[in-house]
Amino acid sequence: MITRYDDVTELFAALNAHPGRPALTFYQGRTPAGQLTYGELLTRVAAMAARLHGNFGIGPGDRIALLSVNRLEVPVVCLAAMRLGAALVPLNPGAPPEDWSYVVDHAEAKLVVIDVVFRDRLPDWKAKVVAFDEIGEILDCDAAGDAPPTGEALAVVLYTSGTTGRPKGVALSQRAVLANAWSMATNFGLEQTCQMTVLPLYHAHALGFGLMTALGTGGHLIVAERFDPFAWAEIIRRESVEVTSVVPSLLPALLDMRVTADKVPSLRHILVSSAPLSAALARSFESRTGIRLVQGWGLSEYTNFACCLSPAMDRELLYDDDSTCVGPPLPGTEVKLSPTGELCVRGHSRMLGYYRDPEATRQAIDDDGWLHTGDEGRAVERNGRPFFFITGRIKEIIIRGGEKLSPLAIERRIFEAVPELEGHLVVLGFLHRAQGEEVGAYVEAAAIANGERQRLSTAIEGLPPEIRPKVLIVGEAPIPRTHTGKIQRRKLQPLFDRFEEARGPLRIETAP
């Protein structure tokens, strides 16, 4: 039975039982660049906690911002902060410096730990800034002197990458983080399993399913500096990786590398989440590679995952109709559909609230503790259990002439005719004087040659009039996405402002 821990004090006590077992191995490309056993990891975490406390005064309730790509020191700083009862505030290395400044200031970070490669890009901050290498050189305190944290101690503040406005800080407790890891480990039957993460540790997906599930089950986590399709299969073979996870936008790259199950014999399945997975892509990947996919769904406000298919479940569920199933609720989680079709979640992994934003918290969590996710969905019942499907974002639904249209469903119809455009075309709504909203589409110019352009035009014109895009914009710029691959449709809407009276046959325009 997989043990559920309430806080890191309980977790560390369990990890002490197997000090010689490998805990973390770091790869840069194909090259192993460091490994820590559990004994070495716990020693480094204790030393880091002592130094953060003794030299920077970090203690319970403080926030430590972290700006780094994947490297072996990132989990050490994360766990050291939790040992002190402090909270980690990850910064997205791909974001502009002004976004870093907003997060550091809003979180009231006391310290910012950075990879030295970012030093020249840093704005002026009130918080003390220290590089990993500088921590190793200048800190020498031997004892942390901290009180053990409780399960309700703030563990991490994840700033969501919203499509409009300022990001909100999702405040998660140690109990929520560890409970979510326990539920995913239980779902996947992880027990001293070798896992690999190619996703950034500053995101909930890799932090929760990768790091915390591995630690909570005495497993071995392979941490790649970044996703490298050329090295992916080689690392899995060398380390006998059994479980890994990706976002859907990475699957085509693995198909291009002609990855197949016989090249990664130890791999049991790949978890896919953080963005919509189309049935066409899932079918194509499984049929061409022989590698099993498992899909999950959740959001930062619920730590990470709320629903997930089990690897042992019927494969028909993944491919039901034209969408893919994200599974039933995980242990300890309740999911329901509101009267408007919105998915609502409550349970042990729910956020404490939005950091320093009580009004946004009240809007997101109702009086009965249900978190309103903003995702639209549907459910089917199998053996008395609900299995959920994501049909779109409530705020992205196109309301044309009073009828609700799902951009995801329209995209799927187009991809059935032109599958190679998946990931390179997006459907969205734009303001229209006659219909209120009208349907538009944006396609990356690099993805269409003359043949694909004609096939795309034919596919669009063959759709029913009520869902047919009226304007197709061909643009040089890539489709805007968050760092986990979620499409940011709203950022494309200004391109359609001049078409508020569009009518008649399909208009194909070039983005300015």
PDB file of C-alpha atoms in Angstrom, residues 26-29 69-71 197-200 223-227:
ATOM      1  CA  PHE A  26      20.046  14.661 -13.966  1.00  0.00           C
ATOM      2  CA  TYR A  27      20.638  14.609 -17.737  1.00  0.00           C
ATOM      3  CA  GLN A  28      21.878  17.290 -20.088  1.00  0.00           C
ATOM      4  CA  GLY A  29      20.948  15.973 -23.513  1.00  0.00           C
ATOM      5  CA  VAL A  69      15.842  25.731 -15.815  1.00  0.00           C
ATOM      6  CA  ASN A  70      15.880  22.102 -14.679  1.00  0.00           C
ATOM      7  CA  ARG A  71      18.997  21.204 -12.727  1.00  0.00           C
ATOM      8  CA  THR A 197      10.352  14.177 -16.371  1.00  0.00           C
ATOM      9  CA  VAL A 198      11.244  16.270 -19.390  1.00  0.00           C
ATOM     10  CA  LEU A 199       8.918  19.064 -18.281  1.00  0.00           C
ATOM     11  CA  PRO A 200      10.083  22.092 -16.280  1.00  0.00           C
ATOM     12  CA  VAL A 223      15.277  14.814 -14.583  1.00  0.00           C
ATOM     13  CA  ALA A 224      16.068  16.027 -18.097  1.00  0.00           C
ATOM     14  CA  GLU A 225      17.302  19.582 -18.515  1.00  0.00           C
ATOM     15  CA  ARG A 226      14.696  19.986 -21.260  1.00  0.00           C
ATOM     16  CA  PHE A 227      12.723  17.900 -23.731  1.00  0.00           C
TER      17      PHE A 227
END
